[in-house]
GROMACS .gro file of C-alpha atoms in nm:
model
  238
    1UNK     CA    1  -0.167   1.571   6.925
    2UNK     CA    2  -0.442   1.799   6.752
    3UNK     CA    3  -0.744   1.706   6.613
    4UNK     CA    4  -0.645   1.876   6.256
    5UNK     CA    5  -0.306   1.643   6.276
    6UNK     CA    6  -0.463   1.373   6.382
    7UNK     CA    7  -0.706   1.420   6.059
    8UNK     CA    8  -0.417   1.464   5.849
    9UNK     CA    9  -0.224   1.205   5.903
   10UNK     CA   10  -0.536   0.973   5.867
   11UNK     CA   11  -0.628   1.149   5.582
   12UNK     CA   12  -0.256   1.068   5.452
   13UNK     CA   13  -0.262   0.686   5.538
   14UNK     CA   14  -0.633   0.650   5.321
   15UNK     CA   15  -0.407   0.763   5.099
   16UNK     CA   16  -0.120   0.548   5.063
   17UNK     CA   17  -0.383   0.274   5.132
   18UNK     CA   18  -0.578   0.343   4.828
   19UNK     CA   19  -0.265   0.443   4.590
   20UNK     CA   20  -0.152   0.069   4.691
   21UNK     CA   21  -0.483  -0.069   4.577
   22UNK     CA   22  -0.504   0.096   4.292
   23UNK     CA   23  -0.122  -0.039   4.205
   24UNK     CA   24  -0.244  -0.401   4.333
   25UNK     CA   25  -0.545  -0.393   4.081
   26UNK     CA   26  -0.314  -0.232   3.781
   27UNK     CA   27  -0.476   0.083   3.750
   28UNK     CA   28  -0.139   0.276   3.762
   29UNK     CA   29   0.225   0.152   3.757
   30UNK     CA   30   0.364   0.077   4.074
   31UNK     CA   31   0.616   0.281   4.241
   32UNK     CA   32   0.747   0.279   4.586
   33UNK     CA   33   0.485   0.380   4.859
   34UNK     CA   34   0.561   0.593   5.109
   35UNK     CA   35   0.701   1.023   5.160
   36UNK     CA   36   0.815   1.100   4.805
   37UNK     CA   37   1.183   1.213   4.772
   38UNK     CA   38   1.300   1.541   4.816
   39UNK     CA   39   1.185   1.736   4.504
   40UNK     CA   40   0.970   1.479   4.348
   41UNK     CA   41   0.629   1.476   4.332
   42UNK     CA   42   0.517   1.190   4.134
   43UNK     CA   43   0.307   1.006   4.394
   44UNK     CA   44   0.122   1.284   4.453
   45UNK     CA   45  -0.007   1.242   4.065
   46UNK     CA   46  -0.023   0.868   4.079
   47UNK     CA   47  -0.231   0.916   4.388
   48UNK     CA   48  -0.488   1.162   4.186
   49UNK     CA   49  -0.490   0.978   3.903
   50UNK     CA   50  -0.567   0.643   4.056
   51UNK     CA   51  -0.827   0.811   4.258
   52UNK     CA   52  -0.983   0.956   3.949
   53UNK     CA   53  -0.959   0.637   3.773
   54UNK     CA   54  -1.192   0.438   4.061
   55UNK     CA   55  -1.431   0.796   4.019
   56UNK     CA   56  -1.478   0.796   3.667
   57UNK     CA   57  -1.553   0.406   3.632
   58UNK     CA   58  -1.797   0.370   3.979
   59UNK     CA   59  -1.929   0.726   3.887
   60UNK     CA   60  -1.876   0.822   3.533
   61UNK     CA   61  -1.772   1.099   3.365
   62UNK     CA   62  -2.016   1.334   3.421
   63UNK     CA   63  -2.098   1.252   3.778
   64UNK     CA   64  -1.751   1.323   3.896
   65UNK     CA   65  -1.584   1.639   3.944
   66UNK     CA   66  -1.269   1.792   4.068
   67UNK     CA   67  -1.346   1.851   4.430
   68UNK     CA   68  -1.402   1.502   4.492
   69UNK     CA   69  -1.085   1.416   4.310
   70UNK     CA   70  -0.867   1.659   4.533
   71UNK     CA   71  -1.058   1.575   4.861
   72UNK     CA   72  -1.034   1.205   4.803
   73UNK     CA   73  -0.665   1.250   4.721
   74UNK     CA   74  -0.557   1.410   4.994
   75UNK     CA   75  -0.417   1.721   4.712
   76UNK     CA   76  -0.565   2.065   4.746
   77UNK     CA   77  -0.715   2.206   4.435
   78UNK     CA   78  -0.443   2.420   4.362
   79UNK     CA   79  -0.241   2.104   4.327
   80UNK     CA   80  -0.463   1.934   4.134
   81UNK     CA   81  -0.492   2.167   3.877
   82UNK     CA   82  -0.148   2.277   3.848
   83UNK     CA   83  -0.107   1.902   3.739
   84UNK     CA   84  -0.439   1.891   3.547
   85UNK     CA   85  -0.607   2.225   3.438
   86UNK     CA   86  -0.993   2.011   3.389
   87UNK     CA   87  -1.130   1.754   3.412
   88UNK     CA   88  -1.088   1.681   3.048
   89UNK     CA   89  -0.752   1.670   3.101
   90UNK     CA   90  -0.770   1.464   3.361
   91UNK     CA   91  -0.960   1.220   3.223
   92UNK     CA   92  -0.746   1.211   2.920
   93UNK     CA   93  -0.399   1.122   3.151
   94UNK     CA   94  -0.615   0.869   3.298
   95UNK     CA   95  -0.713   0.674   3.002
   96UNK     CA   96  -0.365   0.720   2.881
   97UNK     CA   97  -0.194   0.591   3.173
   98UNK     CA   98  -0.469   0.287   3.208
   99UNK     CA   99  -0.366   0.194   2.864
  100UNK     CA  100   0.013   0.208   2.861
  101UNK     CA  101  -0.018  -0.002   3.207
  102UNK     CA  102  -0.171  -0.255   3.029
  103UNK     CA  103   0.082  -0.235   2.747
  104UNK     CA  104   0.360  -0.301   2.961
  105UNK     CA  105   0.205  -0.641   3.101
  106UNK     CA  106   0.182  -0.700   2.687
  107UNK     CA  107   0.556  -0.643   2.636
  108UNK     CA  108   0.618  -0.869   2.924
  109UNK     CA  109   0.434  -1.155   2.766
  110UNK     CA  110   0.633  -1.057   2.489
  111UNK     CA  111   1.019  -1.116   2.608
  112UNK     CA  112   0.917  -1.488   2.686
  113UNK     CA  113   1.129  -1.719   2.508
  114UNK     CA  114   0.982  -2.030   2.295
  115UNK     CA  115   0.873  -2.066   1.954
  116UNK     CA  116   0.724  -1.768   1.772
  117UNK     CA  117   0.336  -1.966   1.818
  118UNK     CA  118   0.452  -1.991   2.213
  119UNK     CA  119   0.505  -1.605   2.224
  120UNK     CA  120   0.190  -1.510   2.015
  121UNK     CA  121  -0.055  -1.730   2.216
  122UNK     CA  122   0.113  -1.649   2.518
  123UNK     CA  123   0.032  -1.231   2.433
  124UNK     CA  124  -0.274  -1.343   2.353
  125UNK     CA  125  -0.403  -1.472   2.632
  126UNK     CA  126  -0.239  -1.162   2.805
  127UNK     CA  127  -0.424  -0.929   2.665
  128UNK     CA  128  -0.740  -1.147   2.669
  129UNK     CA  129  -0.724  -1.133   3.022
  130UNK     CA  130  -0.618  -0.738   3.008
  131UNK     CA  131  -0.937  -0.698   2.778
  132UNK     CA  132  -1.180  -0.878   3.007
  133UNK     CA  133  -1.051  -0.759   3.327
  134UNK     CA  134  -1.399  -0.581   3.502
  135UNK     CA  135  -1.172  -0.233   3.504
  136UNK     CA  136  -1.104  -0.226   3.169
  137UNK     CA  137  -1.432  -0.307   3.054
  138UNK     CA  138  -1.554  -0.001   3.237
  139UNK     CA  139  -1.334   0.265   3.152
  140UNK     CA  140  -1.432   0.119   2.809
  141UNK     CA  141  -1.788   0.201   2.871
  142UNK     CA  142  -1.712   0.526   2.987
  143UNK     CA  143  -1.482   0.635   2.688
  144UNK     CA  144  -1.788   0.535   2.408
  145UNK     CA  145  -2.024   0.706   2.595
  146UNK     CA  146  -1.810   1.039   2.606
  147UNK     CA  147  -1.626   0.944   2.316
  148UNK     CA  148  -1.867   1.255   2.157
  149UNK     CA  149  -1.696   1.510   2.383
  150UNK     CA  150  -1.341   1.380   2.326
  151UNK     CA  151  -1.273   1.363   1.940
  152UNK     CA  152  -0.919   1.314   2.077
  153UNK     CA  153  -0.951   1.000   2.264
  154UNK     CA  154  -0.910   0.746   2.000
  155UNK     CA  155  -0.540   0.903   1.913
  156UNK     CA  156  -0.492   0.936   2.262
  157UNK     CA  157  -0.540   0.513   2.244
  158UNK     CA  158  -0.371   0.462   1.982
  159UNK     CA  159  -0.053   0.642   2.070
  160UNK     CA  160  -0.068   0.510   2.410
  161UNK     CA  161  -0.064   0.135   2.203
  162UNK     CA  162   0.137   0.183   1.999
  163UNK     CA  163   0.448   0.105   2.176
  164UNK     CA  164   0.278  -0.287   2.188
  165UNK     CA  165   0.204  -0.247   1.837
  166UNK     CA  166   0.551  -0.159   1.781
  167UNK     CA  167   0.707  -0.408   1.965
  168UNK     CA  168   0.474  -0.735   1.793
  169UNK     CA  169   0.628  -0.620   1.453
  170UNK     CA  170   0.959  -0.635   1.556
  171UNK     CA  171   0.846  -1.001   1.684
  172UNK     CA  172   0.733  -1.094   1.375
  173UNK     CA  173   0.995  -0.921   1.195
  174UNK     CA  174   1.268  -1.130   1.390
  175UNK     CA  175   1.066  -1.423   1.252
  176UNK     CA  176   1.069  -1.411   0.949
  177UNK     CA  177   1.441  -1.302   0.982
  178UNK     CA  178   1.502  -1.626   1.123
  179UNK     CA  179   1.319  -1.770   0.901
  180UNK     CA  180   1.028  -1.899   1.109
  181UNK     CA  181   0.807  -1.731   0.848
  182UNK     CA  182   0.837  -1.666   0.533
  183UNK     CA  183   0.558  -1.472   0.417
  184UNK     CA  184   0.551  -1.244   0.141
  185UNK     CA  185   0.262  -0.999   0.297
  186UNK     CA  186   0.341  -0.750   0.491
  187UNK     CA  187   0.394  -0.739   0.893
  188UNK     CA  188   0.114  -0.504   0.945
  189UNK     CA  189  -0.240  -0.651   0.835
  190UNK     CA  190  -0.045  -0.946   1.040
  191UNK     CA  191  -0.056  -0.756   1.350
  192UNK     CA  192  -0.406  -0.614   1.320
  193UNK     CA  193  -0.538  -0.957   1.257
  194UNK     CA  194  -0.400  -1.055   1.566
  195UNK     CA  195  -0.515  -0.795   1.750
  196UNK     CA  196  -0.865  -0.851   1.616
  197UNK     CA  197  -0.858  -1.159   1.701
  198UNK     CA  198  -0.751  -1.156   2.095
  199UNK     CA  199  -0.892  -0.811   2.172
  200UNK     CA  200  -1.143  -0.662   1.976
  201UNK     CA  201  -1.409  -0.946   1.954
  202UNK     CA  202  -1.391  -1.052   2.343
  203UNK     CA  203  -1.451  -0.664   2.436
  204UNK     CA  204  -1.710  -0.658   2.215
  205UNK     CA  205  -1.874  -0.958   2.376
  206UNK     CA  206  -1.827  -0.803   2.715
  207UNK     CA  207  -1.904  -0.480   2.629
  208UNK     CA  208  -2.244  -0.605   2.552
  209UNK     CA  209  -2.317  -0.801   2.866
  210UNK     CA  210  -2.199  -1.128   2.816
  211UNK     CA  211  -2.070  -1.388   3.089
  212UNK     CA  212  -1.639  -1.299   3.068
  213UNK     CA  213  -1.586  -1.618   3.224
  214UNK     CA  214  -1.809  -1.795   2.834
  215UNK     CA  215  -1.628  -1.514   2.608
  216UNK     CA  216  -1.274  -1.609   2.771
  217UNK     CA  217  -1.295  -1.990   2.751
  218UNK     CA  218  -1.427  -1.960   2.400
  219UNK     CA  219  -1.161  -1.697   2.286
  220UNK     CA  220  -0.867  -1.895   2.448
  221UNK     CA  221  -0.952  -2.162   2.208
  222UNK     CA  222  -0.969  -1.910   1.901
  223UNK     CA  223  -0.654  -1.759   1.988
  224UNK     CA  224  -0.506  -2.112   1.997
  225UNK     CA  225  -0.647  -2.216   1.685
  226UNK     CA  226  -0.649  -1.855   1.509
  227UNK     CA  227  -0.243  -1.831   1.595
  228UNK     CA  228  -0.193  -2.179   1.409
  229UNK     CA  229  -0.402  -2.085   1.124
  230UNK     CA  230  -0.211  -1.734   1.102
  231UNK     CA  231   0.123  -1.870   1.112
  232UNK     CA  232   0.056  -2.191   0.891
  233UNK     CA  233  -0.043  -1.940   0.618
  234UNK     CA  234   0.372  -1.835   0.678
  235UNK     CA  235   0.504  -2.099   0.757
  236UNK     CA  236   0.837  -2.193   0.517
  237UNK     CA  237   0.786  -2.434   0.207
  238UNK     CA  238   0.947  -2.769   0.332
   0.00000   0.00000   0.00000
């Protein structure tokens, strides 16, 4: 066997081996491992984009460009680019595809049956953990500090949420259909105050510095108590 083969194929298994830990630590979506089927290409850009993902939070933005991207992903640059013409766009698919990872684990917590306060605190804690998680706290960092030089970033959020968005109305809208709720307000400053409440003060806190381990024992207990408060201000008049 040849040297160059012999560097390929290790060059391949560092690559399996680091798509598999970035599926493990929910950077991208898993898929199966392994020779992609004839035709299909999509591990190939799972591969770059989980590699680009561990890049841009360890390095940052600026610090990391394509050639590292493509060597550490085993993808020649004409690959890379025919999949991502910069790194802007690159950087963009990452965020997006960090984000609608983490929406999916928020649907999940969703579909759980129980009461409509099971469900919600359930979520809750879901996406404190999704908020808190050392990852996502990063790529947080690094999307304020280029949020300058990508005006396009907080749609690109918002879009990639809004499937999770979408899906807590039609929780709360089943509610009140069942008449678990009966409020007169409408479902949407609901669904904000819930999401201000279980994910926009904790990443504040840690985006600051504080200890996750204080901000998620003290939120836990909000989200309990902020759920009951929410829902007793709906509630049906017995």
């Amino acid at each position: 066997m040849g040297t160059r083969h012999r560097d390929r194929m290790d060059q391949n298994s560092a690559n399996l081996a680091y798509a598999e830990a970035a599926y493990d630590a929910g950077i991208i979506p898993r898929r199966r491992i392994g020779r992609p089927p004839r035709g299909g290409s999509q591990i190939v850009t799972d591969t770059i984009i989980a590699v680009a993902t561990r890049l841009f939070l360890t390095e940052g933005y600026a610090s990391t460009n394509m050639d590292a991207v493509a060597n550490r992903s085993g993808s020649s640059k004409r690959t890379l680019y025919a999949r991502f013409p910069s790194k802007a766009a690159l950087f963009e698919a990452v965020v997006r595809t960090f984000v609608k990872t983490k929406v999916r684990e928020v649907k999940i917590a969703l579909l759980m049956e129980g009461t409509l306060e099971e469900i919600l605190v359930a979520a809750g804690e879901r996406i404190l953990r999704s908020t808190l998680d050392p990852d996502g706290i990063a790529l947080h960092r690094v999307i304020i500090a280029e949020a300058p030089r990508f005006p396009d970033l907080a749609r690109i959020i918002e879009e990639s949420a809004q499937p999770a968005v979408d899906f807590m109305h039609e929780i709360f809208r089943g509610a009140k259909a069942r008449g678990e709720i009966a409020c007169t307000a409408e479902i949407d400053p609901l669904v904000r105050m819930f999401a201000s409440i279980v994910h926009c003060r904790p990443l504040q806190d840690a985006l600051l510095g504080a200890d996750p381990a204080v901000i998620a024992a003290q939120a836990e207990r909000d989200i309990r108590n902020a759920v009951k408060l929410l829902l007793d201000g709906c509630r049906p008049a017995r």
